[in-house]
Short mmCIF file of C-alpha atoms and ligand atoms in Angstrom, two decimals:
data_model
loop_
_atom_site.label_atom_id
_atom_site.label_comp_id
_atom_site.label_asym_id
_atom_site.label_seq_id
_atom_site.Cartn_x
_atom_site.Cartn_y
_atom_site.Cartn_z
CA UNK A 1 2.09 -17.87 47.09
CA UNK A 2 2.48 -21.28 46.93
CA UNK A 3 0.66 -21.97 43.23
CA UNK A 4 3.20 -18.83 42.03
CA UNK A 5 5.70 -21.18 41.12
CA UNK A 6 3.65 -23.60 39.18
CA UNK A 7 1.70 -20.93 37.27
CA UNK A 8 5.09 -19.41 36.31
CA UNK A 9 6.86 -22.63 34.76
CA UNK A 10 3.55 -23.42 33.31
CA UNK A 11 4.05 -20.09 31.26
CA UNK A 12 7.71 -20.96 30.81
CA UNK A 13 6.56 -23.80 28.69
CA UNK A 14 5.33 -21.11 26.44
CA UNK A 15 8.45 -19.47 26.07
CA UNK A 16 10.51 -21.30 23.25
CA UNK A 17 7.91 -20.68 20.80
CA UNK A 18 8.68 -17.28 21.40
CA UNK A 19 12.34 -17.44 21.48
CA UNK A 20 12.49 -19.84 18.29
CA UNK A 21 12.04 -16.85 15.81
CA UNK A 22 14.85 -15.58 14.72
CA UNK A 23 17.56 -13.72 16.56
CA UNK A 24 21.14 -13.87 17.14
CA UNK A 25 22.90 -17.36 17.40
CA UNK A 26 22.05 -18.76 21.22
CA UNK A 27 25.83 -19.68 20.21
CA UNK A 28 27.06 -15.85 20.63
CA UNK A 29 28.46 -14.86 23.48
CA UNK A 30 26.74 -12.56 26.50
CA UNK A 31 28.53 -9.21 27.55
CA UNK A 32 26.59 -9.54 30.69
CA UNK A 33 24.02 -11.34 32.71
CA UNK A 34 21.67 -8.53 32.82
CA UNK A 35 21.55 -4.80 31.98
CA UNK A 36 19.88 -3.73 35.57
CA UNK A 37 23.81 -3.80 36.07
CA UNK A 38 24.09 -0.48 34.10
CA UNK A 39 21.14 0.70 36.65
CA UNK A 40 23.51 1.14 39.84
CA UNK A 41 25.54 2.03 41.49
CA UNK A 42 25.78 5.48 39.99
CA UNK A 43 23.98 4.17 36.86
CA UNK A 44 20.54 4.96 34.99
CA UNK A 45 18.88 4.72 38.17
CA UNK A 46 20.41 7.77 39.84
CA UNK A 47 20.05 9.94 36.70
CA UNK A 48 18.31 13.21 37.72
CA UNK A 49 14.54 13.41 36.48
CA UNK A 50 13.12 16.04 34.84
CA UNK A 51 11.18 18.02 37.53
CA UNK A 52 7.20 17.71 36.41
CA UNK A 53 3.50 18.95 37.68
CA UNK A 54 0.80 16.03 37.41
CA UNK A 55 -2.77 16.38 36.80
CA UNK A 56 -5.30 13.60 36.86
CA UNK A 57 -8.36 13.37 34.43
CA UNK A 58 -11.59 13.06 35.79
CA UNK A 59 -12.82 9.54 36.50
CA UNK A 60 -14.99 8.46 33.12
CA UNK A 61 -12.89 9.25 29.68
CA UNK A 62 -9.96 7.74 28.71
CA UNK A 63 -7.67 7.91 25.45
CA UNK A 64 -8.77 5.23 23.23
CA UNK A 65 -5.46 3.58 23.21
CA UNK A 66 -5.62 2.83 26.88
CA UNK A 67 -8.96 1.59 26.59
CA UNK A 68 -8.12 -1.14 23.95
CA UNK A 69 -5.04 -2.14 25.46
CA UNK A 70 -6.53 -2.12 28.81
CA UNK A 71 -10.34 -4.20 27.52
CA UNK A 72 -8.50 -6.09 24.62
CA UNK A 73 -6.12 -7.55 26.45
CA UNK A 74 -7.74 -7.88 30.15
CA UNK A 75 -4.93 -6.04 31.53
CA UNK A 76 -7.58 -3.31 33.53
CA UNK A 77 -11.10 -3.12 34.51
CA UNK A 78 -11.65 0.36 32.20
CA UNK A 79 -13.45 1.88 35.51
CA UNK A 80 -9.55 0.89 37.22
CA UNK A 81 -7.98 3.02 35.13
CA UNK A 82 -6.59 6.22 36.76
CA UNK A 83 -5.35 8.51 33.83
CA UNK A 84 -2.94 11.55 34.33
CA UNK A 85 -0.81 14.18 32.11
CA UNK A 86 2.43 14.76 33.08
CA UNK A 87 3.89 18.06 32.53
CA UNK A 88 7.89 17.86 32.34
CA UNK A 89 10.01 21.20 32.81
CA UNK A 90 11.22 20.60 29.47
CA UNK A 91 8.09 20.24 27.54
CA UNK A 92 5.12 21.81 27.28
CA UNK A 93 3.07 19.22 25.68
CA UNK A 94 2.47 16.47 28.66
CA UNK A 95 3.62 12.24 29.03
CA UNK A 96 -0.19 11.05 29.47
CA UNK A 97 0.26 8.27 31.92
CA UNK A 98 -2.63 5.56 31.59
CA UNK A 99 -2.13 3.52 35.36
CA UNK A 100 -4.15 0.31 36.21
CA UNK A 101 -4.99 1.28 40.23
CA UNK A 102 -3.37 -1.85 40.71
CA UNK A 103 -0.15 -1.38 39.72
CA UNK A 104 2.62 -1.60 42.45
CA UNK A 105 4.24 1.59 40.89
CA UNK A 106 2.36 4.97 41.89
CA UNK A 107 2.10 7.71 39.89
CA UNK A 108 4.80 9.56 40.73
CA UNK A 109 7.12 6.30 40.82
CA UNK A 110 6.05 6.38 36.93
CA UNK A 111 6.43 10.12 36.49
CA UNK A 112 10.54 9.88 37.44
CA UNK A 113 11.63 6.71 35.69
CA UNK A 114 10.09 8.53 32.62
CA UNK A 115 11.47 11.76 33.85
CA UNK A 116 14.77 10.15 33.99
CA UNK A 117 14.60 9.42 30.12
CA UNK A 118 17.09 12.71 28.12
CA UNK A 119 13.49 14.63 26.56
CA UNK A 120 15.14 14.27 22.85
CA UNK A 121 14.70 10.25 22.87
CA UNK A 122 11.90 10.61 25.28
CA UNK A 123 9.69 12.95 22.82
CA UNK A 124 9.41 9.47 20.75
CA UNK A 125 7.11 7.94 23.04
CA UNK A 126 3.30 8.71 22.95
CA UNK A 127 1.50 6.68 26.00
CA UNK A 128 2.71 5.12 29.13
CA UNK A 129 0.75 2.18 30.77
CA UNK A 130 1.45 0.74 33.47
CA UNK A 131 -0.56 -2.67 34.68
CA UNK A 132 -0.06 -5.39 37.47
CA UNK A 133 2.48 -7.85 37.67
CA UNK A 134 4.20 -10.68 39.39
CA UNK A 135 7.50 -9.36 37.98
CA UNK A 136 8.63 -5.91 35.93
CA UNK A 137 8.54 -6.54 32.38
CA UNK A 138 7.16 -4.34 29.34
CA UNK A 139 6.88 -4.21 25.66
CA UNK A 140 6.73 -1.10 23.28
CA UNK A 141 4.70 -0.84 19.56
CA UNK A 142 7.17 1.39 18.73
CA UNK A 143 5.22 4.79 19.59
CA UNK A 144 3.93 3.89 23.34
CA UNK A 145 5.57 2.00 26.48
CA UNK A 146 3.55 -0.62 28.79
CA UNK A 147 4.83 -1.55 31.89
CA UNK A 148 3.66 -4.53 33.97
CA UNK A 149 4.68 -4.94 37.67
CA UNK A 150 7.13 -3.14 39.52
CA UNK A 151 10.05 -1.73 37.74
CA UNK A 152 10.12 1.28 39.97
CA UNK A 153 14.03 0.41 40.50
CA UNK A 154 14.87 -0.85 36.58
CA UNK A 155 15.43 2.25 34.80
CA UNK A 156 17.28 0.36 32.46
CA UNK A 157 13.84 -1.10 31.41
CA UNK A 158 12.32 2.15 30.71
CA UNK A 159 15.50 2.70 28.48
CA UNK A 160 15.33 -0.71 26.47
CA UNK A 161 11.53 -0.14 25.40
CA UNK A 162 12.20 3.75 24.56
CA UNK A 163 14.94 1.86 22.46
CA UNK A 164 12.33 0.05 20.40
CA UNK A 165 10.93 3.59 19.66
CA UNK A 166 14.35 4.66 18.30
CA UNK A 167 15.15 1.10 16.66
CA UNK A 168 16.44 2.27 13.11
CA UNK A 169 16.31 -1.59 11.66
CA UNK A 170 18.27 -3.26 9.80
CA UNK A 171 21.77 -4.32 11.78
CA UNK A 172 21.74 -8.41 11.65
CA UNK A 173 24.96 -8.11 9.81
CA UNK A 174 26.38 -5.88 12.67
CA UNK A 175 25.49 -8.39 15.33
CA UNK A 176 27.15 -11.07 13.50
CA UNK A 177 30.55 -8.95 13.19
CA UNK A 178 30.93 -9.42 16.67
CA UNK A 179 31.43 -12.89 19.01
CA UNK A 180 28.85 -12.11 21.63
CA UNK A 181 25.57 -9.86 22.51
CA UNK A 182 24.60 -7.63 25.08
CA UNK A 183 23.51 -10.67 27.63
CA UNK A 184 21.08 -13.89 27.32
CA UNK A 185 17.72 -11.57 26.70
CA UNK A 186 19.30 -10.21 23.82
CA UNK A 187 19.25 -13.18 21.60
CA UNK A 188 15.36 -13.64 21.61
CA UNK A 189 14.98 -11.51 18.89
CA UNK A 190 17.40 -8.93 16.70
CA UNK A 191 14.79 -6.38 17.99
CA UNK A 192 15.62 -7.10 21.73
CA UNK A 193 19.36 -7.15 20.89
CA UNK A 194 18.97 -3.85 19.39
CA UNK A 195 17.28 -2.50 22.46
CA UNK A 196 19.50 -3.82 24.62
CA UNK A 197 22.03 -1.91 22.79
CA UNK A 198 20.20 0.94 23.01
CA UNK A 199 20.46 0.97 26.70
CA UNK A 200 23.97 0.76 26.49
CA UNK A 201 23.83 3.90 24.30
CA UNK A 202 21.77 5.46 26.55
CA UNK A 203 24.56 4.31 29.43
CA UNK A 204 27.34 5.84 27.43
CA UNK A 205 24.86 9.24 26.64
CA UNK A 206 23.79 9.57 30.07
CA UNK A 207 26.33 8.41 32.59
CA UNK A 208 29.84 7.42 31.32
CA UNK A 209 31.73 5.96 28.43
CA UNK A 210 30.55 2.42 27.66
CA UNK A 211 33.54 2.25 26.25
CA UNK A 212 36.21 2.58 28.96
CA UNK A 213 34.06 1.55 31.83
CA UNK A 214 33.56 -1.30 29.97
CA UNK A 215 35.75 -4.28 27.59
CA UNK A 216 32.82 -4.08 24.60
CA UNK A 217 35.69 -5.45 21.99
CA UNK A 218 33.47 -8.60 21.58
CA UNK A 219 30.35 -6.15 19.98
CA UNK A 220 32.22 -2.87 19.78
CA UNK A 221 30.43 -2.45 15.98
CA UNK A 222 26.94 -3.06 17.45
CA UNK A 223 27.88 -0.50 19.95
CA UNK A 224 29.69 1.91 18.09
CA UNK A 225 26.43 1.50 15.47
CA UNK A 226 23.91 2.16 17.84
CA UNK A 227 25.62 5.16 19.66
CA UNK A 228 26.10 6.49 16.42
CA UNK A 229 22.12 6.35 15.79
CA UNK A 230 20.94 7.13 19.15
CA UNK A 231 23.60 9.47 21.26
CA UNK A 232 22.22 12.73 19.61
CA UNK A 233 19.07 11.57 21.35
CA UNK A 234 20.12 10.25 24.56
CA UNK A 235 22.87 13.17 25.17
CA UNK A 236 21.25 15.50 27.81
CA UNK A 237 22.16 19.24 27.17
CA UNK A 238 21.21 21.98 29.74
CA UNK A 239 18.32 23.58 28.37
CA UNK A 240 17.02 21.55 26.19
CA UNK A 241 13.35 20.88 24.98
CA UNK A 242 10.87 19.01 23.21
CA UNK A 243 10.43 19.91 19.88
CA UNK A 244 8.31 17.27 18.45
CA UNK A 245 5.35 14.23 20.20
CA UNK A 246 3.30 11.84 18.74
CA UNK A 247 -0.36 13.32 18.17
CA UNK A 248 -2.42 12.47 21.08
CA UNK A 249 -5.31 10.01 20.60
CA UNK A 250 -9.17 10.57 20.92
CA UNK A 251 -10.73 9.93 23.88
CA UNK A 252 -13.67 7.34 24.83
CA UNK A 253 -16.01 7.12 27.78
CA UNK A 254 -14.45 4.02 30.16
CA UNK A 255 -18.08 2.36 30.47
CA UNK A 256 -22.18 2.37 30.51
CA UNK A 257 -21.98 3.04 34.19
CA UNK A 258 -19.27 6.72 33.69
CA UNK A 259 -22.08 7.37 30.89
CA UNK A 260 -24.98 7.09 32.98
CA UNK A 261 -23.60 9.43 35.50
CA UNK A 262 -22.54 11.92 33.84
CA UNK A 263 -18.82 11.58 33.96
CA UNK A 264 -18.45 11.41 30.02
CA UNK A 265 -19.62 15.07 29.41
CA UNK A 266 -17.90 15.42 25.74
CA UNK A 267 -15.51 13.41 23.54
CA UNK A 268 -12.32 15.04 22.49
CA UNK A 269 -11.16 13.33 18.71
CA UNK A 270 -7.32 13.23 18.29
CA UNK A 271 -5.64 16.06 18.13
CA UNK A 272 -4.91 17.98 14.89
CA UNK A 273 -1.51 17.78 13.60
CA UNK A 274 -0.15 20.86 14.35
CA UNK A 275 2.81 23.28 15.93
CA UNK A 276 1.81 23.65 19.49
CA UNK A 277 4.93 26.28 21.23
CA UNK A 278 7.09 25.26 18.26
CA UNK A 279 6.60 21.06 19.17
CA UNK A 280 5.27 19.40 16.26
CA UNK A 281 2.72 16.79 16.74
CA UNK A 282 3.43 13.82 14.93
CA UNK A 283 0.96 11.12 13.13
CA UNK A 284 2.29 7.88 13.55
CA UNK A 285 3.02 7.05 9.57
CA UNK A 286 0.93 4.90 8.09
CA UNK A 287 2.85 1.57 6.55
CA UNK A 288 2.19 -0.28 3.48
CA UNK A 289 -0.41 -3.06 4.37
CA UNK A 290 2.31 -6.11 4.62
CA UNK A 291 4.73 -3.93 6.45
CA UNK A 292 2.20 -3.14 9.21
CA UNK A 293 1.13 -6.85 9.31
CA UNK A 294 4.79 -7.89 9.94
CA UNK A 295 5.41 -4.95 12.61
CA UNK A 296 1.91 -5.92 14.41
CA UNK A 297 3.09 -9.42 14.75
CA UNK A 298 6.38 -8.51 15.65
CA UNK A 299 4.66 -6.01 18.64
CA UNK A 300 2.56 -8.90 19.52
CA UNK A 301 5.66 -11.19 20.18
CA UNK A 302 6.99 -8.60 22.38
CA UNK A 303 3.61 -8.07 24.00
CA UNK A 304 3.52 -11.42 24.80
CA UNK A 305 7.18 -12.04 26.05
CA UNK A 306 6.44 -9.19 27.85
CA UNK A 307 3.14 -10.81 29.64
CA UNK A 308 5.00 -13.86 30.03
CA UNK A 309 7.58 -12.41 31.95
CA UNK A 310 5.53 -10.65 34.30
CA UNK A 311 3.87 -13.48 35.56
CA UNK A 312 0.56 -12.64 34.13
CA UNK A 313 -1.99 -14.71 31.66
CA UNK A 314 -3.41 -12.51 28.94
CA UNK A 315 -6.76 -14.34 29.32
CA UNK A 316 -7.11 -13.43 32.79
CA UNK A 317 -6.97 -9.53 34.60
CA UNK A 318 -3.79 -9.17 36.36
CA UNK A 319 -6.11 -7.79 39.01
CA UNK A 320 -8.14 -11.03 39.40
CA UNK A 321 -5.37 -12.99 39.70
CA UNK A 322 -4.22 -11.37 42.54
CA UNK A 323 -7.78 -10.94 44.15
CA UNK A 324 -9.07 -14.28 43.65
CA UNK A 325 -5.39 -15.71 44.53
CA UNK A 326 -6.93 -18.66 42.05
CA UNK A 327 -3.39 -18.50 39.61
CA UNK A 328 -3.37 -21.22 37.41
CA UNK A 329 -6.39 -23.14 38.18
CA UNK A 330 -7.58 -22.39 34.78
CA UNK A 331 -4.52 -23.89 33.09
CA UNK A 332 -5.09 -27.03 34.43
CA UNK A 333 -8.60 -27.63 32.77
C1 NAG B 401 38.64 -7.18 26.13
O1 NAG B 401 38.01 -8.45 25.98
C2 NAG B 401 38.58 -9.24 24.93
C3 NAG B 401 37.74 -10.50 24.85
O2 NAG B 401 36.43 -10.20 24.52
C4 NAG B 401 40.04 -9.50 25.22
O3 NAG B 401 40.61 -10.23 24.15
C5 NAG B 401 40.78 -8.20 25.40
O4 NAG B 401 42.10 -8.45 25.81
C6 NAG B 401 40.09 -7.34 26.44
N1 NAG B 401 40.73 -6.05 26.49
C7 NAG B 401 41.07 -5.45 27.62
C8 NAG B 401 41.68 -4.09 27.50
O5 NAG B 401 40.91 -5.97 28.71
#
């Protein structure tokens, strides 16, 4: 433990180069220090999951996207990664869970913080990942979730990056109507204040009022904007169900050494865009060529925020790291 605390402010010298972009004023005002205070008592956290059956892959394939953001980014040894589909009571078509075996949230940890998420908002994510970590933290690129470290008891996390999924756009003006922002993380970027929001919606959809359990007069039209976009989604109504999910991606062999034994008997290519029990699977829409650039760099700030926060270097495996116990010694080169 003891080079923890020097690899972490090492990374925190990183950090306003992230924050600099632009966001709300630093000068607003913060509604509160956190939102894990909307995860308990009573809060997100105890929200009922969706009951669910699990069933793991066999060791060898994986779905593409997993791969890349595992390899790519170092975040998993391929051959680490355990995959699984999860099957909720409320929708046929399953949450395929990509989990590095060294993440400090198990499977089933995974399956009921997801569960927890009302199926209308949580049919817009695709993937879930979940990798090592120092510290919970995550990112979204607005169709999949990836989780780093343990947020096993931050629901509220789960709800901020399925908020990025949702995130209509286009509400600067709103934020500046009001004196102050959901709390201090909200003003890194107007994306992160809008998701922050969004957990408040999903606060006010899933577990009381936001507005008389709490005074939101300093960003009532941020909240009052964002419930109206998102409480349709983040309502829970008995028997509801899935009726849409973002086509699932084609599947590649993990490695040389799954191919050589056999464990990578036939590729599967992404599913074709159709009904499936009345759910509609989904392409993710293709964006004019500088839109796209803009939203990848935007998904890359958040990916990196996110990797920042966790406590882990994106040059180095999470799983090293914590093997070798070497953190840091890099940096200092
Ligand atoms: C709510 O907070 C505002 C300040 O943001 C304050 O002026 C107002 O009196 C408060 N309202 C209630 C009902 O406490």
């Amino acid at each position: 433990m003891p080079q923890a605390p020097f690899f972490v402010l090492l990374l925190a010298a990183v950090v306003p180069a992230v924050l600099a972009q632009d966001g709300p004023p630093k000068t607003m005002g913060e509604k509160f220090g956190g939102l894990d205070i909307l995860d308990s008592p009573g809060g997100l956290q105890g929200l009922t999951p969706a009951q669910y059956t699990k069933n793991q892959w066999a060791w060898g394939t994986l779905p593409k996207l997993c791969y890349d953001t595992a390899v790519h980014h170092n975040y998993c040894n391929p051959y680490d990664l355990e995959v699984y589909d999860v099957t909720y009571s409320d929708c046929p078509i399953p949450t395929t869970v990509c989990r590095c075996n060294n993440s400090p949230m198990t499977i089933d940890t995974i399956a009921q913080r997801v569960g927890q998420l009302p199926v209308k908002a949580r049919q817009w994510n695709g993937y879930v990942s979940s990798f090592a970590g120092d510290y919970c933290s995550a990112y979204s690129d607005s169709f999949h979730n990836y989780f780093f470290g343990d947020c096993g008891n931050r629901e509220s996390v789960f709800f901020h990056e399925l908020s990025h999924n949702l995130d209509r756009h286009n509400w600067k003006e709103t934020v500046l109507k009001g004196t102050c922002v959901a709390d201090g993380y909200a003003k890194a970027s107007w994306l992160e204040a809008y998701a922050q929001v969004g957990v408040m919606a999903g606060y006010h959809g899933t577990v009381q009022s936001i507005y008389t359990s709490q005074n939101v007069s300093c960003m009532v039209d941020q909240v009052k904007k964002v419930v109206g976009q998102l409480d349709g989604l983040w309502r829970k109504k008995p028997g509801q169900m899935c009726d849409r999910y973002w086509i699932k991606d084609t599947t590649v062999c993990m490695g040389p050494d799954a191919e050589a034994s056999g464990n990578c008997p036939a590729f599967r290519i992404a599913d074709a865009a159709e009904e499936v029990d009345g759910v509609a699977a989904v392409k993710a829409p293709v964006l004019p060529d500088e839109k796209q650039k803009k939203h990848d760099a935007l998904v890359k700030e958040l990916q990196h925020h996110a990797e920042v926060a966790a406590g882990i270097s994106p040059a180095k495996p999470a799983a090293e790291k914590k093997t070798k116990g070497k953190k840091g010694t890099k940096f200092r080169a």
